[in-house]
CSV table of C-alpha atoms and ligand atoms in Angstrom, one decimal:
chain,number,residue,atom,x,y,z
P,1,MET,CA,47.8,55.1,81.4
P,2,SER,CA,46.6,54.6,77.8
P,3,LEU,CA,49.3,56.6,76.0
P,4,PHE,CA,47.4,57.0,72.7
P,5,ASN,CA,44.4,58.3,74.7
P,6,GLU,CA,46.6,60.8,76.4
P,7,ILE,CA,48.2,62.0,73.2
P,8,THR,CA,44.9,62.3,71.4
P,9,THR,CA,43.3,64.2,74.3
P,10,TYR,CA,46.2,66.7,74.5
P,11,GLY,CA,46.6,66.8,70.7
P,12,HIS,CA,50.3,65.8,70.4
P,13,GLU,CA,51.8,65.1,67.0
P,14,GLN,CA,54.7,62.8,68.1
P,15,VAL,CA,56.2,61.3,71.2
P,16,VAL,CA,59.7,59.8,71.0
P,17,PHE,CA,61.1,57.4,73.6
P,18,CYS,CA,64.9,57.5,73.6
P,19,SER,CA,67.0,54.8,75.2
P,20,ASP,CA,70.8,54.3,75.0
P,21,LYS,CA,72.1,51.3,76.9
P,22,LYS,CA,75.7,52.4,76.8
P,23,THR,CA,75.2,55.7,78.5
P,24,GLY,CA,72.1,54.9,80.5
P,25,LEU,CA,70.1,57.5,78.7
P,26,ARG,CA,66.4,57.3,79.2
P,27,ALA,CA,64.6,60.3,77.7
P,28,ILE,CA,61.3,61.3,76.1
P,29,ILE,CA,60.8,64.0,73.6
P,30,ALA,CA,57.2,65.2,72.9
P,31,ILE,CA,56.3,67.4,69.9
P,32,HIS,CA,52.9,68.9,70.6
P,33,ASN,CA,52.1,71.2,67.7
P,34,THR,CA,54.1,72.5,64.8
P,35,SER,CA,51.4,74.5,63.0
P,36,LEU,CA,53.1,77.9,63.8
P,37,GLY,CA,56.7,76.6,63.3
P,38,PRO,CA,59.2,74.1,64.6
P,39,SER,CA,58.6,72.9,68.1
P,40,LEU,CA,60.9,74.5,70.7
P,41,GLY,CA,61.2,73.8,74.4
P,42,GLY,CA,63.9,73.0,76.9
P,43,THR,CA,65.1,69.6,78.2
P,44,ARG,CA,64.3,68.8,81.8
P,45,MET,CA,66.5,66.4,83.8
P,46,TRP,CA,64.7,65.0,86.9
P,47,ASN,CA,64.7,61.9,89.0
P,48,TYR,CA,61.1,61.0,88.2
P,49,ALA,CA,59.7,58.4,90.7
P,50,THR,CA,57.9,56.5,87.8
P,51,ASP,CA,58.0,56.5,84.0
P,52,THR,CA,54.4,57.6,84.0
P,53,LEU,CA,55.2,60.7,85.9
P,54,ALA,CA,57.9,61.5,83.3
P,55,ILE,CA,55.5,60.9,80.4
P,56,THR,CA,52.8,63.1,82.1
P,57,ASP,CA,55.3,65.9,82.6
P,58,VAL,CA,56.6,65.9,79.1
P,59,LEU,CA,53.1,65.8,77.6
P,60,ARG,CA,51.9,68.8,79.7
P,61,LEU,CA,55.1,70.8,79.3
P,62,SER,CA,55.2,70.4,75.5
P,63,ARG,CA,51.6,71.5,75.2
P,64,GLY,CA,52.3,74.5,77.4
P,65,MET,CA,55.1,75.5,75.0
P,66,THR,CA,52.6,75.6,72.1
P,67,TYR,CA,50.3,77.9,74.0
P,68,LYS,CA,53.3,80.0,75.2
P,69,ALA,CA,54.6,80.6,71.7
P,70,ALA,CA,51.1,81.3,70.4
P,71,VAL,CA,50.1,83.8,73.1
P,72,SER,CA,53.5,85.5,72.8
P,73,GLY,CA,53.0,86.0,69.0
P,74,LEU,CA,55.9,83.8,68.0
P,75,ASN,CA,56.2,81.6,64.9
P,76,LEU,CA,57.2,78.6,66.9
P,77,GLY,CA,55.5,75.4,67.9
P,78,GLY,CA,55.6,73.5,71.2
P,79,GLY,CA,57.9,70.7,72.3
P,80,LYS,CA,59.8,69.5,75.3
P,81,GLY,CA,62.3,66.8,76.3
P,82,VAL,CA,62.8,65.1,79.7
P,83,ILE,CA,65.8,63.0,80.7
P,84,ILE,CA,65.1,60.6,83.5
P,85,GLY,CA,67.9,60.9,86.0
P,86,ASN,CA,69.4,62.8,88.9
P,87,PRO,CA,70.9,66.1,87.6
P,88,ASN,CA,73.3,66.2,90.5
P,89,THR,CA,74.8,62.7,90.1
P,90,ASP,CA,73.8,61.2,86.7
P,91,LYS,CA,75.2,63.7,84.2
P,92,THR,CA,77.9,62.6,81.8
P,93,ASP,CA,79.0,64.2,78.5
P,94,GLU,CA,78.3,60.8,76.8
P,95,LEU,CA,74.7,60.9,78.0
P,96,PHE,CA,74.1,64.4,76.6
P,97,ARG,CA,75.8,63.4,73.4
P,98,ALA,CA,73.5,60.4,73.1
P,99,TYR,CA,70.5,62.7,73.8
P,100,GLY,CA,71.8,65.1,71.1
P,101,ARG,CA,71.7,62.3,68.5
P,102,PHE,CA,68.1,61.7,69.3
P,103,VAL,CA,67.3,65.4,68.9
P,104,ASP,CA,69.2,65.4,65.7
P,105,SER,CA,67.2,62.5,64.4
P,106,LEU,CA,64.0,64.6,64.4
P,107,GLY,CA,65.5,66.8,61.7
P,108,GLY,CA,64.5,70.2,63.2
P,109,ARG,CA,61.0,69.4,64.2
P,110,TYR,CA,62.2,69.8,67.7
P,111,ILE,CA,64.7,72.5,68.9
P,112,THR,CA,66.0,72.1,72.4
P,113,ALA,CA,67.4,74.4,75.1
P,114,GLU,CA,67.9,74.4,78.9
P,115,ASP,CA,65.3,73.7,81.5
P,116,VAL,CA,65.2,72.5,85.2
P,117,GLY,CA,68.2,70.3,85.8
P,118,THR,CA,70.1,71.2,82.6
P,119,ASN,CA,72.4,74.1,81.9
P,120,VAL,CA,74.3,75.9,79.1
P,121,HIS,CA,77.2,73.4,79.5
P,122,ASP,CA,74.9,70.5,78.9
P,123,MET,CA,73.4,72.1,75.8
P,124,GLU,CA,76.9,72.8,74.5
P,125,ILE,CA,77.5,69.0,74.7
P,126,VAL,CA,74.1,68.4,72.9
P,127,HIS,CA,75.3,70.9,70.3
P,128,GLN,CA,78.2,68.6,69.4
P,129,GLU,CA,75.7,66.2,67.9
P,130,THR,CA,73.0,68.5,66.6
P,131,LYS,CA,72.4,72.0,65.3
P,132,HIS,CA,68.8,71.9,66.6
P,133,VAL,CA,69.7,73.5,70.0
P,134,THR,CA,69.6,77.0,71.2
P,135,GLY,CA,70.3,78.9,74.4
P,136,ILE,CA,74.0,78.4,73.8
P,137,ASP,CA,75.1,81.4,71.7
P,138,GLN,CA,76.8,84.5,73.0
P,139,ALA,CA,74.5,86.6,70.8
P,140,PHE,CA,73.1,88.4,73.7
P,141,LYS,CA,75.4,89.8,76.4
P,142,ASP,CA,75.2,86.8,78.8
P,143,SER,CA,75.8,83.1,78.4
P,144,GLY,CA,72.8,82.3,76.3
P,145,ASP,CA,70.9,81.1,79.4
P,146,PRO,CA,67.3,82.2,79.0
P,147,SER,CA,66.7,82.5,82.7
P,148,PRO,CA,67.5,86.2,83.2
P,149,LEU,CA,65.0,87.1,80.5
P,150,THR,CA,62.4,84.8,82.0
P,151,ALA,CA,63.0,86.6,85.3
P,152,LEU,CA,62.5,90.0,83.6
P,153,GLY,CA,59.2,88.8,82.2
P,154,VAL,CA,58.0,87.5,85.5
P,155,TYR,CA,59.0,90.9,87.1
P,156,TYR,CA,56.8,92.8,84.6
P,157,GLY,CA,54.1,90.2,85.1
P,158,MET,CA,54.1,90.7,88.9
P,159,LYS,CA,53.8,94.4,88.3
P,160,ALA,CA,50.8,93.9,86.0
P,161,CYS,CA,49.1,91.8,88.8
P,162,MET,CA,49.8,94.4,91.4
P,163,LYS,CA,48.3,97.1,89.2
P,164,GLU,CA,45.2,94.9,88.7
P,165,MET,CA,44.8,94.3,92.5
P,166,THR,CA,45.8,97.7,93.9
P,167,GLY,CA,45.8,100.3,91.0
P,168,SER,CA,49.6,100.8,91.4
P,169,ASP,CA,52.3,98.6,89.9
P,170,SER,CA,54.9,99.4,92.6
P,171,LEU,CA,56.3,96.4,94.4
P,172,ALA,CA,58.1,98.5,97.0
P,173,GLY,CA,57.5,97.0,100.5
P,174,LYS,CA,55.4,94.1,99.1
P,175,ARG,CA,56.0,90.7,100.6
P,176,VAL,CA,57.0,88.1,98.0
P,177,ALA,CA,57.1,84.3,98.9
P,178,MET,CA,59.6,82.8,96.5
P,179,GLN,CA,59.5,79.0,96.0
P,180,GLY,CA,62.8,77.8,94.5
P,181,ALA,CA,66.1,79.5,94.5
P,182,GLY,CA,67.3,78.4,91.0
P,183,ASN,CA,68.3,80.3,87.9
P,184,VAL,CA,65.1,82.2,87.4
P,185,ALA,CA,64.4,82.9,91.1
P,186,SER,CA,67.9,84.3,91.7
P,187,ALA,CA,67.7,86.7,88.8
P,188,LEU,CA,64.2,87.7,89.7
P,189,CYS,CA,65.2,88.4,93.3
P,190,ASN,CA,67.7,91.0,92.0
P,191,TYR,CA,64.9,93.0,90.4
P,192,LEU,CA,62.7,92.7,93.4
P,193,ALA,CA,65.5,93.7,95.8
P,194,LYS,CA,66.2,96.8,93.6
P,195,GLU,CA,62.6,97.8,94.0
P,196,GLU,CA,62.7,97.1,97.8
P,197,ALA,CA,60.2,94.3,97.9
P,198,LYS,CA,60.5,92.1,100.9
P,199,ILE,CA,61.6,88.6,99.8
P,200,PHE,CA,61.1,85.3,101.6
P,201,ILE,CA,62.8,82.4,99.8
P,202,THR,CA,62.9,78.7,100.1
P,203,ASP,CA,64.6,75.7,98.3
P,204,ILE,CA,64.8,72.0,99.0
P,205,TYR,CA,68.6,72.7,98.8
P,206,SER,CA,68.9,75.2,101.6
P,207,HIS,CA,72.3,76.4,100.5
P,208,LYS,CA,70.8,77.7,97.3
P,209,ALA,CA,68.2,79.8,99.2
P,210,GLN,CA,71.0,81.0,101.5
P,211,SER,CA,73.1,82.1,98.6
P,212,VAL,CA,70.3,84.2,97.1
P,213,ALA,CA,69.5,85.6,100.5
P,214,ALA,CA,73.2,86.7,100.9
P,215,MET,CA,72.9,88.5,97.5
P,216,THR,CA,69.6,90.2,98.0
P,217,GLY,CA,68.8,90.4,101.7
P,218,ALA,CA,66.0,87.9,101.4
P,219,THR,CA,64.8,85.9,104.4
P,220,VAL,CA,65.2,82.1,104.1
P,221,VAL,CA,62.2,80.0,105.1
P,222,GLN,CA,61.5,76.2,105.2
P,223,PRO,CA,60.0,74.6,102.1
P,224,HIS,CA,56.7,73.6,103.9
P,225,ASP,CA,56.2,77.1,105.3
P,226,ILE,CA,56.1,78.9,102.0
P,227,TYR,CA,52.4,78.5,101.2
P,228,GLU,CA,51.1,79.8,104.6
P,229,LEU,CA,53.6,82.6,104.8
P,230,HIS,CA,52.0,86.0,105.3
P,231,SER,CA,52.7,87.5,101.9
P,232,ASP,CA,51.3,89.6,99.0
P,233,ILE,CA,52.6,87.5,96.2
P,234,PHE,CA,53.3,83.8,95.9
P,235,CYS,CA,56.0,83.2,93.3
P,236,PRO,CA,56.4,79.6,92.3
P,237,CYS,CA,59.8,79.1,90.7
P,238,ALA,CA,60.4,75.4,91.3
P,239,LEU,CA,58.3,72.6,89.8
P,240,GLY,CA,54.7,72.3,88.6
P,241,ALA,CA,51.3,71.3,90.1
P,242,VAL,CA,52.0,73.4,93.3
P,243,LEU,CA,48.5,74.9,93.1
P,244,ASN,CA,46.1,72.2,94.2
P,245,GLU,CA,43.4,71.3,96.8
P,246,ARG,CA,45.9,71.2,99.6
P,247,THR,CA,47.8,74.5,98.9
P,248,ILE,CA,45.2,76.9,97.5
P,249,PRO,CA,43.1,77.0,100.7
P,250,VAL,CA,46.1,77.8,102.9
P,251,LEU,CA,47.7,80.4,100.6
P,252,LYS,CA,47.9,83.8,102.2
P,253,ALA,CA,49.0,85.7,99.1
P,254,LYS,CA,46.3,87.3,96.9
P,255,ILE,CA,48.5,87.2,93.8
P,256,ILE,CA,50.3,84.2,92.2
P,257,ALA,CA,52.9,85.3,89.8
P,258,GLY,CA,55.9,83.0,89.1
P,259,ALA,CA,58.0,81.2,86.5
P,260,ALA,CA,57.2,77.5,87.1
P,261,ASN,CA,55.5,75.7,84.3
P,262,ASN,CA,52.2,73.9,84.8
P,263,GLN,CA,51.5,75.5,88.2
P,264,LEU,CA,47.8,74.4,88.3
P,265,ALA,CA,47.5,70.7,89.2
P,266,ASP,CA,44.3,70.7,87.3
P,267,GLU,CA,43.8,73.6,84.9
P,268,HIS,CA,40.0,73.9,85.2
P,269,SER,CA,39.1,73.0,88.8
P,270,HIS,CA,42.1,74.8,90.3
P,271,GLY,CA,41.8,77.8,88.1
P,272,ALA,CA,38.2,78.1,89.3
P,273,MET,CA,39.2,77.5,92.9
P,274,LEU,CA,41.6,80.4,92.8
P,275,ILE,CA,38.8,82.7,91.7
P,276,ASP,CA,36.7,81.5,94.7
P,277,HIS,CA,39.5,82.3,97.0
P,278,GLY,CA,39.8,85.8,95.5
P,279,ILE,CA,43.4,85.1,94.2
P,280,LEU,CA,44.6,86.7,91.0
P,281,TYR,CA,46.6,84.2,89.0
P,282,ALA,CA,49.0,85.2,86.3
P,283,PRO,CA,48.8,82.2,83.9
P,284,ASP,CA,52.2,80.5,84.0
P,285,TYR,CA,52.9,80.2,80.3
P,286,VAL,CA,52.2,83.9,79.7
P,287,ILE,CA,54.2,85.3,82.6
P,288,ASN,CA,57.2,82.9,82.0
P,289,ALA,CA,57.5,83.5,78.3
P,290,GLY,CA,60.5,85.9,78.6
P,291,GLY,CA,63.1,83.3,78.0
P,292,LEU,CA,61.3,81.9,74.9
P,293,ILE,CA,60.8,85.5,73.5
P,294,GLY,CA,64.5,86.0,74.1
P,295,VAL,CA,65.5,82.8,72.3
P,296,ALA,CA,63.1,83.7,69.4
P,297,ASN,CA,64.7,87.1,69.0
P,298,GLN,CA,68.2,85.6,69.3
P,299,LEU,CA,67.3,83.2,66.5
P,300,ASP,CA,66.0,86.1,64.4
P,301,GLY,CA,69.2,88.0,64.9
P,302,ASN,CA,67.5,90.8,66.9
P,303,SER,CA,69.3,92.8,69.6
P,304,TYR,CA,69.0,92.3,73.3
P,305,GLU,CA,67.1,95.6,73.5
P,306,THR,CA,64.5,94.4,71.0
P,307,ALA,CA,64.0,91.3,73.0
P,308,LYS,CA,63.7,93.2,76.2
P,309,LYS,CA,61.0,95.5,74.6
P,310,GLN,CA,59.0,92.5,73.5
P,311,ILE,CA,59.3,90.9,77.0
P,312,GLU,CA,58.0,94.2,78.5
P,313,SER,CA,54.8,93.5,76.6
P,314,ILE,CA,54.0,90.6,79.0
P,315,TYR,CA,52.6,93.4,81.2
P,316,GLU,CA,50.0,94.4,78.6
P,317,THR,CA,49.2,90.8,77.6
P,318,LEU,CA,48.4,90.0,81.2
P,319,ARG,CA,46.3,93.1,81.6
P,320,ASN,CA,44.4,92.0,78.5
P,321,ILE,CA,43.9,88.5,79.9
P,322,PHE,CA,42.6,89.9,83.2
P,323,SER,CA,40.1,92.0,81.4
P,324,ILE,CA,38.9,89.0,79.2
P,325,SER,CA,38.7,87.0,82.4
P,326,LYS,CA,36.4,89.6,84.0
P,327,GLU,CA,34.4,90.2,80.9
P,328,LYS,CA,33.7,86.5,80.1
P,329,LYS,CA,33.6,85.5,83.8
P,330,VAL,CA,36.3,82.8,83.3
P,331,SER,CA,39.5,82.0,85.1
P,332,THR,CA,42.6,83.8,83.9
P,333,HIS,CA,44.0,80.5,82.7
P,334,VAL,CA,40.9,80.0,80.4
P,335,ALA,CA,41.2,83.6,79.2
P,336,ALA,CA,44.9,83.0,78.3
P,337,ASN,CA,44.0,79.7,76.5
P,338,HIS,CA,41.3,81.7,74.5
P,339,LEU,CA,44.0,84.2,73.3
P,340,ALA,CA,46.4,81.4,72.4
P,341,GLU,CA,43.8,79.3,70.6
P,342,GLN,CA,42.8,82.4,68.6
P,343,ARG,CA,46.4,82.7,67.4
P,344,LEU,CA,46.7,79.0,66.6
P,345,GLU,CA,43.5,79.4,64.4
P,346,GLN,CA,44.9,82.4,62.6
P,347,GLY,CA,48.1,80.5,61.8
P,348,LYS,CA,51.6,81.6,61.1
P,349,ARG,CA,52.4,85.2,60.4
P,350,PRO,CA,53.5,85.6,56.7
P,351,VAL,CA,57.3,85.3,57.1
P,352,GLY,CA,58.3,82.5,59.4
P,353,LYS,CA,60.9,80.1,58.5
P,354,ILE,CA,63.9,78.6,60.2
P,355,SER,CA,67.2,78.2,58.3
P,356,TYR,CA,70.8,77.5,59.4
P,357,SER,CA,73.8,79.7,59.3
P,358,GLY,CA,76.9,77.5,59.8
P,359,ASN,CA,76.1,75.3,62.7
P,360,HIS,CA,73.4,77.5,64.2
P,361,VAL,CA,69.7,77.8,64.0
P,362,VAL,CA,68.5,81.1,62.4
P,363,ALA,CA,64.8,81.9,62.5
P,364,HIS,CA,63.2,84.5,60.4
P,365,ILE,CA,60.2,85.6,62.4
P,366,ALA,CA,58.1,88.4,61.0
S,401,LIG,P1,66.3,75.6,88.5
S,401,LIG,O1,66.5,74.1,88.4
S,401,LIG,O2,67.5,76.5,88.3
S,401,LIG,O3,65.6,76.0,89.8
S,401,LIG,C1,64.6,75.3,90.4
S,401,LIG,C2,64.8,75.2,91.9
S,401,LIG,O4,63.7,74.7,92.6
S,401,LIG,C3,66.0,74.3,92.3
S,401,LIG,O5,66.9,75.1,93.0
S,401,LIG,C4,65.3,73.2,93.1
S,401,LIG,O6,66.1,72.7,94.1
S,401,LIG,C5,64.1,73.9,93.7
S,401,LIG,N1,63.0,73.1,94.1
S,401,LIG,C6,62.5,72.0,93.6
S,401,LIG,N2,61.5,71.5,94.3
S,401,LIG,C7,61.3,72.4,95.3
S,401,LIG,C8,60.3,72.5,96.3
S,401,LIG,N3,59.3,71.6,96.5
S,401,LIG,N4,60.4,73.6,97.2
S,401,LIG,C9,61.4,74.5,97.0
S,401,LIG,N5,62.3,74.4,96.0
S,401,LIG,C10,62.3,73.4,95.2
S,401,LIG,O7,65.2,76.0,87.4
S,401,LIG,P2,64.8,77.4,86.7
S,401,LIG,O8,65.5,77.5,85.4
S,401,LIG,O9,65.1,78.5,87.7
S,401,LIG,O10,63.3,77.3,86.5
S,401,LIG,C11,62.3,77.3,87.5
S,401,LIG,C12,60.9,77.0,87.0
S,401,LIG,O11,60.6,78.0,86.0
S,401,LIG,C13,60.8,75.7,86.3
S,401,LIG,O12,59.5,75.2,86.6
S,401,LIG,C14,60.9,75.9,84.9
S,401,LIG,O13,60.3,75.0,84.1
S,401,LIG,C15,60.3,77.3,84.8
S,401,LIG,N6,60.8,78.0,83.6
S,401,LIG,C16,62.1,78.3,83.5
S,401,LIG,C17,62.5,79.1,82.4
S,401,LIG,C18,64.0,79.5,82.3
S,401,LIG,O14,64.3,80.3,81.4
S,401,LIG,N7,64.9,78.9,83.0
S,401,LIG,C19,61.6,79.5,81.5
S,401,LIG,C20,60.2,79.3,81.7
S,401,LIG,C21,59.8,78.5,82.7
């Protein structure tokens, strides 16, 4: 991999390699674009098989955050962090403190939060070393974890897809194949169960799928069976690149609407392949923006209700993207990029600055 070629192709501003011998920390922070505001994005902890996989992940994820903030109308840029390690066995407070010092060294160009493999507790440890961290306050009624709001956005997004495909946005009786039974999936299953959707769920840790099933009446299936399952909606809520040459042809669902980032292994060829298979795809960074919208509202001091209202608008944003896709005869992913790039060209809305109150980030977002 030629790192500078990758960075230039994707348009990143800065990539930071972080190593701390004492704690065993090996992390990468990528800042993609700060033209709309400071870069914000979670920190993922994952046992990457190679360093190259970790680099590719952080580059793609950070770029996705730029597009997500832009399409959601927020005055924030895109960034992301990855910590290389097993989240079940390699976590120590010292490791997260060392990571926090690296975040701090960026002086606010990167603000972090939770992602796959990290939780509110980890971010509280990071916060001992830096104020450039969010998703930890109690400003909203829950723990500060953005997952429930991400789930709410995915729920509205699923309804927008159903409306597009059937003319009605009801999910009652619809069969949803849920990949992953983590933070977002479990909150999402509660909404789906309330609406009497029929949920099938899987996780590589079967106890996680079983615990969501016990709460919501979902049926547990094996990880390799989830793609071919007879379902209306495939809902990826685990890791990225799950939509590829191998999976798209065997998918039974005609709607893909889920929280995972970077679902398309290749944005262009697989976006087009989905059209060929008559599958409606809700672009990942649009449908999973609920958590980010929540954090932006939290930073701005807005109420939970204001955040929820803004998250509801994911429904209309997706409807707009579907109509651009039809009109321009492009994939829904390309249509979403088009909207995001328009926003990046327009630049920041008039009032958009981040300041600090005590030890916390406060954003003033118009
Ligand atoms: P999580 O770590 O709580 O859950 C992910 C789950 O997926 C885990 O239980 C893991 O065991 C499971 N998993 C991994 N590989 C799998 C596989 N091949 N098959 C089945 N299950 C598998 O993470 P989360 O916070 O729920 O996030 C889920 C996805 O949504 C991630 O891609 C994340 O980047 C994305 N996302 C999350 C948020 C948020 O607010 N948490 C916001 C936007 C996007």
